Short mmCIF file of C-alpha atoms and ligand atoms in Angstrom, two decimals:
data_model
loop_
_atom_site.label_atom_id
_atom_site.label_comp_id
_atom_site.label_asym_id
_atom_site.label_seq_id
_atom_site.Cartn_x
_atom_site.Cartn_y
_atom_site.Cartn_z
CA MET A 7 0.00 0.00 0.00
CA LEU A 8 1.21 3.48 -0.85
CA GLY A 9 1.77 5.91 1.99
CA ARG A 10 -1.25 7.97 3.00
CA ILE A 11 -1.55 11.73 3.41
CA LEU A 12 -1.85 12.72 7.06
CA GLY A 13 -3.65 15.91 8.11
CA ILE A 14 -3.07 17.31 11.61
CA ILE A 15 -5.16 19.98 13.28
CA GLY A 16 -2.55 22.03 15.10
CA GLY A 17 1.12 22.42 14.19
CA GLY A 18 2.75 23.25 17.52
CA GLN A 19 5.39 21.13 19.23
CA LEU A 20 3.13 18.08 19.43
CA GLY A 21 2.37 18.36 15.71
CA MET A 22 6.09 18.82 15.12
CA MET A 23 7.01 15.61 16.92
CA ILE A 24 4.17 13.70 15.19
CA THR A 25 5.52 15.02 11.87
CA GLU A 26 9.05 13.86 12.73
CA ALA A 27 7.75 10.39 13.61
CA ALA A 28 5.68 10.28 10.42
CA LYS A 29 8.74 11.16 8.31
CA LYS A 30 10.33 7.94 9.57
CA MET A 31 7.39 5.92 8.22
CA PRO A 32 7.37 6.85 4.52
CA GLU A 33 5.81 3.55 3.50
CA ASN A 34 2.79 4.44 5.65
CA ILE A 35 2.68 8.23 5.38
CA SER A 36 3.73 10.01 2.21
CA LYS A 37 2.96 13.59 3.23
CA ILE A 38 1.92 15.62 6.26
CA ILE A 39 -0.29 18.72 6.17
CA VAL A 40 -1.01 20.77 9.29
CA LEU A 41 -3.65 23.39 9.95
CA ASP A 42 -2.29 26.11 12.21
CA PRO A 43 -2.74 29.90 12.44
CA THR A 44 0.93 30.69 13.08
CA LYS A 45 3.09 31.12 9.98
CA ASN A 46 6.12 28.80 10.00
CA CYS A 47 4.70 26.83 12.94
CA PRO A 48 6.92 24.16 14.59
CA ALA A 49 5.42 21.31 12.51
CA SER A 50 6.06 23.16 9.25
CA GLN A 51 9.69 23.58 10.32
CA ALA A 52 9.82 19.78 10.59
CA GLY A 53 8.68 19.42 6.99
CA ALA A 54 4.86 19.48 7.11
CA GLU A 55 2.93 21.47 4.54
CA GLN A 56 0.81 24.11 6.26
CA ILE A 57 -2.66 25.57 5.81
CA ILE A 58 -2.57 28.86 7.69
CA ALA A 59 -5.93 29.30 9.42
CA ASP A 60 -7.62 29.09 12.78
CA PHE A 61 -8.15 25.58 14.19
CA LYS A 62 -11.92 26.11 14.03
CA ASP A 63 -12.04 27.64 10.54
CA GLU A 64 -14.69 25.58 8.74
CA LYS A 65 -13.36 26.17 5.21
CA ALA A 66 -9.81 25.34 6.27
CA ILE A 67 -10.93 22.10 7.95
CA GLN A 68 -12.78 21.18 4.75
CA GLU A 69 -9.67 21.92 2.70
CA LEU A 70 -7.59 19.78 5.05
CA ALA A 71 -10.10 16.92 4.74
CA GLU A 72 -10.07 17.16 0.94
CA LYS A 73 -6.28 17.00 0.83
CA SER A 74 -5.80 14.27 3.48
CA ASP A 75 -6.56 10.56 3.70
CA ILE A 76 -6.54 10.58 7.47
CA ILE A 77 -6.91 13.42 9.97
CA THR A 78 -5.78 13.62 13.57
CA TYR A 79 -5.13 16.42 16.06
CA GLU A 80 -2.53 17.71 18.44
CA ILE A 81 -4.97 20.04 20.22
CA GLU A 82 -8.45 19.32 21.48
CA SER A 83 -10.06 22.59 20.47
CA GLY A 84 -10.93 21.66 16.86
CA ASP A 85 -14.62 22.03 16.00
CA SER A 86 -16.01 18.51 16.45
CA ASP A 87 -19.22 19.31 14.52
CA VAL A 88 -17.26 20.53 11.49
CA LEU A 89 -14.99 17.50 11.77
CA LYS A 90 -18.02 15.24 11.86
CA SER A 91 -19.32 16.85 8.68
CA VAL A 92 -16.10 16.05 6.78
CA GLU A 93 -15.84 12.44 7.99
CA GLY A 94 -16.90 11.21 4.54
CA LYS A 95 -13.94 12.92 2.89
CA SER A 96 -11.25 11.74 5.25
CA GLU A 97 -10.88 9.21 8.04
CA ILE A 98 -10.68 10.99 11.41
CA ASN A 99 -9.02 9.55 14.51
CA PRO A 100 -9.80 9.89 17.35
CA SER A 101 -13.39 10.19 16.10
CA PRO A 102 -15.23 13.53 16.32
CA GLU A 103 -17.66 11.87 18.78
CA THR A 104 -14.79 11.00 21.13
CA LEU A 105 -13.40 14.53 20.74
CA LYS A 106 -16.80 16.04 21.52
CA ILE A 107 -17.03 14.15 24.81
CA ILE A 108 -13.49 14.91 25.87
CA GLN A 109 -13.31 18.59 24.97
CA ASP A 110 -16.15 19.41 27.36
CA LYS A 111 -15.02 18.65 30.93
CA PHE A 112 -18.61 18.18 32.10
CA LEU A 113 -19.45 15.69 29.33
CA GLN A 114 -16.12 13.95 29.93
CA LYS A 115 -16.74 13.56 33.67
CA THR A 116 -20.35 12.47 33.07
CA PHE A 117 -19.10 9.84 30.61
CA LEU A 118 -16.49 8.56 33.09
CA PHE A 119 -19.02 8.52 35.93
CA GLU A 120 -21.54 6.55 33.86
CA ASN A 121 -18.81 4.04 33.04
CA LYS A 122 -17.83 3.64 36.70
CA ILE A 123 -14.35 5.12 36.23
CA PRO A 124 -13.25 6.79 39.50
CA ILE A 125 -13.37 10.61 39.50
CA ALA A 126 -14.01 13.41 42.00
CA GLU A 127 -17.63 14.41 42.62
CA PHE A 128 -18.87 17.15 40.31
CA ILE A 129 -21.98 19.02 39.21
CA GLN A 130 -22.97 21.28 36.35
CA ILE A 131 -23.27 24.99 37.18
CA THR A 132 -25.71 27.21 35.30
CA SER A 133 -26.41 29.87 37.94
CA LEU A 134 -25.05 31.47 41.07
CA ASP A 135 -27.69 29.52 42.94
CA ASP A 136 -26.30 26.21 41.61
CA LEU A 137 -22.88 27.32 42.79
CA GLN A 138 -24.12 28.09 46.31
CA LYS A 139 -25.84 24.71 46.48
CA GLY A 140 -22.80 22.87 45.13
CA ILE A 141 -20.51 24.45 47.71
CA LYS A 142 -22.94 23.48 50.46
CA LYS A 143 -22.72 19.90 49.21
CA PHE A 144 -18.93 19.69 48.70
CA GLY A 145 -17.59 22.12 51.34
CA TYR A 146 -14.47 24.31 50.91
CA PRO A 147 -12.22 24.42 49.00
CA VAL A 148 -13.89 23.64 45.67
CA LEU A 149 -12.86 24.09 42.05
CA LEU A 150 -15.03 26.02 39.66
CA LYS A 151 -14.02 25.01 36.13
CA ALA A 152 -14.80 26.24 32.63
CA ARG A 153 -16.22 23.29 30.72
CA ARG A 154 -14.34 24.04 27.51
CA ASP A 155 -11.18 25.51 26.00
CA ALA A 156 -9.20 25.60 29.21
CA TYR A 157 -5.67 24.36 29.40
CA ASP A 158 -2.67 24.66 31.70
CA GLY A 159 -5.10 25.36 34.55
CA ARG A 160 -6.29 28.66 33.07
CA GLY A 161 -9.88 27.54 33.28
CA ASN A 162 -9.98 26.82 37.01
CA PHE A 163 -10.84 28.95 40.03
CA LYS A 164 -10.27 27.54 43.50
CA ILE A 165 -12.88 28.89 45.91
CA ASN A 166 -11.65 28.90 49.50
CA SER A 167 -14.39 30.83 51.28
CA GLN A 168 -17.79 32.42 50.90
CA GLU A 169 -16.22 35.82 50.09
CA GLU A 170 -14.72 34.38 46.89
CA ILE A 171 -17.93 32.93 45.43
CA GLN A 172 -19.08 36.00 43.50
CA LYS A 173 -15.55 36.77 42.28
CA ALA A 174 -15.14 33.21 40.99
CA TYR A 175 -18.49 33.30 39.25
CA ASP A 176 -17.76 36.67 37.60
CA TYR A 177 -14.27 35.53 36.56
CA PHE A 178 -15.77 33.22 33.94
CA HIS A 179 -18.15 35.77 32.33
CA LYS A 180 -21.11 33.43 31.90
CA LYS A 181 -19.10 30.59 30.38
CA ASN A 182 -20.52 27.07 30.76
CA LEU A 183 -19.22 25.83 34.08
CA MET A 184 -18.90 22.84 36.37
CA LEU A 185 -17.99 22.53 40.03
CA GLU A 186 -15.71 19.84 41.38
CA LYS A 187 -14.88 18.63 44.85
CA PHE A 188 -11.31 19.44 45.84
CA VAL A 189 -9.10 16.35 45.85
CA PRO A 190 -6.45 16.23 48.59
CA PHE A 191 -3.83 14.55 46.48
CA LYS A 192 -0.29 13.54 47.34
CA MET A 193 0.85 13.11 43.77
CA GLU A 194 -0.24 13.84 40.23
CA VAL A 195 0.41 11.00 37.81
CA SER A 196 -0.47 10.07 34.26
CA VAL A 197 -0.68 7.16 31.89
CA ILE A 198 -0.09 7.47 28.17
CA ALA A 199 -2.49 4.98 26.64
CA ALA A 200 -2.92 3.88 23.04
CA ARG A 201 -5.77 2.14 21.28
CA ASN A 202 -5.52 1.24 17.61
CA THR A 203 -8.38 1.17 15.13
CA ARG A 204 -8.66 -2.61 15.67
CA GLY A 205 -9.14 -2.24 19.44
CA GLN A 206 -5.64 -3.26 20.57
CA ILE A 207 -4.77 -1.35 23.76
CA LYS A 208 -1.39 -0.65 25.38
CA THR A 209 -0.42 1.61 28.27
CA TYR A 210 3.01 3.06 29.07
CA PRO A 211 4.15 2.76 32.71
CA LEU A 212 2.77 5.28 35.19
CA VAL A 213 4.70 8.57 35.45
CA GLU A 214 4.78 11.27 38.08
CA ASN A 215 4.06 14.88 37.12
CA ILE A 216 5.19 18.01 38.91
CA HIS A 217 3.32 21.19 38.04
CA GLU A 218 4.21 24.79 38.73
CA ASP A 219 1.48 27.40 38.34
CA ASN A 220 -0.70 24.71 36.75
CA ILE A 221 1.87 24.09 34.00
CA LEU A 222 3.69 20.79 33.74
CA ARG A 223 7.30 21.33 34.75
CA GLU A 224 8.74 17.88 35.22
CA THR A 225 7.82 14.27 34.53
CA ILE A 226 9.51 11.44 36.40
CA ALA A 227 9.32 8.05 34.71
CA PRO A 228 8.49 5.70 36.32
CA ALA A 229 6.40 7.31 39.09
CA ARG A 230 7.82 6.81 42.60
CA VAL A 231 4.83 4.81 43.87
CA SER A 232 4.16 1.26 45.05
CA LYS A 233 3.49 -1.49 42.53
CA GLU A 234 -0.06 -1.63 43.83
CA ILE A 235 -0.67 2.01 42.90
CA SER A 236 0.93 1.74 39.49
CA ASP A 237 -1.02 -1.44 38.70
CA LYS A 238 -4.26 0.17 39.86
CA SER A 239 -3.63 3.32 37.77
CA GLU A 240 -2.73 1.37 34.66
CA LYS A 241 -5.88 -0.73 35.07
CA ILE A 242 -8.01 2.42 35.33
CA ALA A 243 -6.35 3.73 32.17
CA LYS A 244 -7.07 0.47 30.32
CA ASP A 245 -10.69 0.44 31.53
CA THR A 246 -11.03 4.01 30.26
CA MET A 247 -9.63 3.13 26.85
CA ASN A 248 -12.02 0.19 26.65
CA VAL A 249 -15.06 2.40 27.06
CA LEU A 250 -13.75 5.45 25.22
CA LYS A 251 -13.31 3.58 21.96
CA GLY A 252 -11.37 6.31 20.09
CA ALA A 253 -8.22 5.34 18.22
CA GLY A 254 -4.96 7.12 18.98
CA VAL A 255 -2.81 8.03 21.93
CA PHE A 256 -4.49 9.57 24.96
CA GLY A 257 -2.95 11.29 27.98
CA ILE A 258 -4.82 10.24 31.12
CA GLU A 259 -4.05 12.47 34.10
CA MET A 260 -4.85 11.18 37.58
CA PHE A 261 -4.52 12.05 41.24
CA VAL A 262 -3.13 9.70 43.88
CA THR A 263 -5.09 10.85 46.93
CA VAL A 264 -3.82 10.96 50.50
CA ASN A 265 -5.74 7.68 51.02
CA ASP A 266 -4.07 6.05 48.00
CA GLU A 267 -7.19 6.23 45.89
CA ILE A 268 -6.73 6.88 42.18
CA LEU A 269 -9.06 9.41 40.55
CA ILE A 270 -8.93 10.56 36.95
CA ASN A 271 -8.54 14.32 36.66
CA GLU A 272 -8.58 14.78 32.94
CA ILE A 273 -8.12 13.00 29.61
CA ALA A 274 -6.41 14.55 26.61
CA PRO A 275 -7.40 12.98 23.27
CA ARG A 276 -3.87 13.35 21.90
CA VAL A 277 -0.20 12.85 22.57
CA HIS A 278 0.69 14.48 25.86
CA ASN A 279 3.50 16.52 27.39
CA SER A 280 3.94 13.87 30.10
CA GLY A 281 4.77 11.36 27.36
CA HIS A 282 7.74 13.25 25.89
CA HIS A 283 10.15 11.05 27.87
CA THR A 284 9.20 8.16 25.54
CA LEU A 285 11.30 9.79 22.80
CA GLN A 286 14.35 8.37 24.55
CA SER A 287 13.07 6.06 27.29
CA SER A 288 11.05 3.68 25.15
CA GLU A 289 11.45 1.70 21.99
CA THR A 290 8.29 3.27 20.56
CA SER A 291 7.77 6.98 21.23
CA GLN A 292 4.24 8.17 21.95
CA PHE A 293 4.32 9.96 18.57
CA GLU A 294 5.07 6.81 16.59
CA GLN A 295 2.55 4.96 18.76
CA HIS A 296 -0.14 7.50 17.89
CA LEU A 297 0.52 7.00 14.19
CA ARG A 298 0.49 3.22 14.59
CA ALA A 299 -2.83 3.48 16.44
CA ILE A 300 -4.62 5.66 13.87
CA LEU A 301 -3.20 3.73 10.91
CA GLY A 302 -4.36 0.41 12.36
CA LEU A 303 -0.83 -0.99 12.68
CA ASP A 304 0.18 -3.23 15.57
CA LEU A 305 1.10 -1.10 18.59
CA GLY A 306 4.80 -0.96 19.48
CA SER A 307 6.53 -1.81 22.75
CA VAL A 308 5.67 0.42 25.73
CA LYS A 309 8.47 -0.88 27.91
CA LEU A 310 10.44 1.75 29.80
CA ALA A 311 14.10 0.92 29.14
CA ARG A 312 15.62 3.20 31.83
CA PRO A 313 14.35 5.71 34.41
CA THR A 314 14.00 9.09 32.69
CA ILE A 315 13.17 12.63 33.72
CA MET A 316 11.61 15.11 31.33
CA TYR A 317 12.01 18.78 32.19
CA ASN A 318 10.11 21.47 30.30
CA ILE A 319 12.01 24.53 29.12
CA LEU A 320 9.62 27.41 29.71
CA GLY A 321 9.87 31.06 28.71
CA SER A 322 11.23 33.29 31.47
CA ARG A 323 8.61 35.24 33.41
CA LYS A 324 10.80 38.32 33.04
CA PHE A 325 10.65 39.06 29.34
CA LYS A 326 9.03 38.55 25.98
CA GLY A 327 11.24 38.41 22.90
CA GLU A 328 14.11 36.59 21.26
CA TYR A 329 16.28 34.38 23.45
CA GLN A 330 19.78 32.96 23.50
CA PRO A 331 20.13 29.55 21.85
CA ILE A 332 20.44 26.73 24.36
CA LYS A 333 23.41 24.44 24.08
CA ILE A 334 24.02 21.44 26.22
CA SER A 335 26.26 18.51 25.60
CA GLU A 336 26.13 16.03 28.46
CA PRO A 337 25.96 12.28 28.09
CA ASN A 338 22.40 10.95 28.24
CA VAL A 339 20.84 14.43 28.21
CA TYR A 340 18.65 14.99 25.15
CA LEU A 341 17.60 18.53 24.28
CA LYS A 342 14.60 19.19 22.06
CA MET A 343 13.73 22.77 21.13
CA TYR A 344 10.50 23.54 19.31
CA GLY A 345 11.73 26.24 16.94
CA LYS A 346 9.70 29.06 18.50
CA LYS A 347 11.52 32.33 17.83
CA ILE A 348 9.86 34.37 20.54
CA SER A 349 9.86 33.59 24.23
CA LYS A 350 6.83 34.59 26.30
CA PRO A 351 6.38 34.09 30.04
CA GLN A 352 5.87 30.37 30.73
CA ARG A 353 5.68 29.48 27.03
CA LYS A 354 6.72 25.90 26.29
CA LEU A 355 9.87 26.34 24.17
CA GLY A 356 11.48 22.93 24.48
CA HIS A 357 12.30 20.11 26.85
CA VAL A 358 15.20 17.94 27.97
CA ASN A 359 15.13 14.23 28.69
CA LEU A 360 17.64 12.90 31.20
CA VAL A 361 18.02 9.16 30.79
CA ALA A 362 19.61 7.03 33.52
CA LYS A 363 22.81 5.21 32.69
CA GLU A 364 23.21 1.60 33.80
CA GLY A 365 23.00 1.60 37.60
CA GLU A 366 21.79 5.21 37.92
CA THR A 367 18.63 5.90 39.91
CA THR A 368 15.92 8.56 39.74
CA ASN A 369 17.66 10.37 42.60
CA ASP A 370 20.86 10.52 40.58
CA LEU A 371 18.88 12.02 37.70
CA LEU A 372 17.32 14.62 40.00
CA GLN A 373 20.81 15.66 41.12
CA LYS A 374 21.97 15.86 37.53
CA LEU A 375 18.95 18.00 36.62
CA LYS A 376 19.78 20.41 39.43
CA ALA A 377 23.30 20.74 38.07
CA ILE A 378 22.23 21.56 34.50
CA LYS A 379 19.25 23.82 35.24
CA ASP A 380 21.18 27.02 34.74
CA LYS A 381 22.37 25.91 31.29
CA ILE A 382 18.80 25.37 30.14
CA GLN A 383 17.35 28.63 31.46
CA ILE A 384 15.84 30.93 28.87
CA LYS A 385 17.88 34.12 28.73
CA GLU A 386 17.10 37.28 26.80
CA LEU A 387 19.09 37.64 23.59
CA PHE A 388 19.45 41.41 23.70
CA ALA A 389 19.61 43.30 26.96
CA PRO A 390 16.57 45.61 27.29
CA GLN A 391 17.12 49.14 25.93
CA LYS A 392 17.67 51.68 28.67
P1 AMP B 421 -7.09 20.89 35.02
O1 AMP B 421 -6.84 22.02 34.08
O2 AMP B 421 -8.52 20.69 35.35
O3 AMP B 421 -6.39 19.64 34.63
O4 AMP B 421 -6.38 21.31 36.38
C1 AMP B 421 -5.10 21.85 36.48
C2 AMP B 421 -4.52 21.52 37.83
O5 AMP B 421 -5.40 21.94 38.86
C3 AMP B 421 -4.34 20.02 38.07
O6 AMP B 421 -3.13 19.57 37.53
C4 AMP B 421 -4.38 19.96 39.58
O7 AMP B 421 -3.13 20.34 40.12
C5 AMP B 421 -5.39 21.02 39.95
N1 AMP B 421 -6.76 20.43 40.10
C6 AMP B 421 -7.67 20.23 39.13
N2 AMP B 421 -8.79 19.66 39.62
C7 AMP B 421 -8.58 19.49 40.94
C8 AMP B 421 -9.36 18.94 42.00
N3 AMP B 421 -10.61 18.49 41.83
N4 AMP B 421 -8.80 18.92 43.24
C9 AMP B 421 -7.54 19.39 43.46
N5 AMP B 421 -6.77 19.93 42.51
C10 AMP B 421 -7.27 19.98 41.27
#
């Protein structure tokens, strides 16, 4: 069979790494086209053709569908109704139905609840009155969340006391909302799970995620938890994939509570930042796995060869503008920059993977990370004009 033309909605770093994986599979994929509003987006720098338009632009999605044999996404904010309408022109994975459920946190949680997957208690909020009632039920603190288009925690408001209720409600300007019980967690973890179009399911080992200001900073693979907890989490991830039915790679974020319960926080219907370690730690990266899943190929090995730490390189909080190139040459440290010219506060510009050598432990890697942190700081290219 000749290689197929792959369309990707979104051409940021995830689209870039999918493109790079696709380029290594020319017998399966002959060309990659991304839809992204930013000229010269990261994926286009990796060799994808680009349609420059908003992710939700109906005409652009139709054009992408006409030009592609198979469509996938690297962001969850594509318009699922438009995608559904072009399903006849191109195969779409994960399916628009799966996307529709996942991109709305309330629908996602309702779906998980109905399928007996463990999650925190939640309710829909359509008025201030609902909010008052919900808080009475759950107690403080609680999380008021925008149902859609929220990422890196920007769609959450933690309400600690009665005085904050009105402020939290006004913060969202009448967006569709849900309220969720606060989970006292001791660790945030995730499973990268894959399901191919034939229903084969594989999960990568559980990893530990450290966030700063709601943005993922560091992933430790494998997570420093008991076997019981990792087995339980991986089982929950598999159960989720069994009911979710979409094909592709999914990032399943979970909490390990203070009582060692596992609750799903959120599912991403795409490759995930907490799976970047697989580029070096595993035989099959999550990007190749995603392609295998949507193309209906057998899934690759998910074995973790060595402990690995992934550390995100984020834009400095102190400036916006061009930045000094990062150079690092240390054994077993792999730098990946995303080709973004401009740094903005907290913008994801790249990451490093630190892979353990024979006999090295996670603690050794943490020490090594400490020692190289200064080298991978984002520094302004030109000193500010006085
Ligand atoms: P989200 O955007 O909903 O994934 O949330 C971003 C971050 O907020 C998570 O990584 C958690 O640190 C925190 N968070 C979200 N939901 C809850 C919850 N129900 N209880 C405690 N912390 C939460």
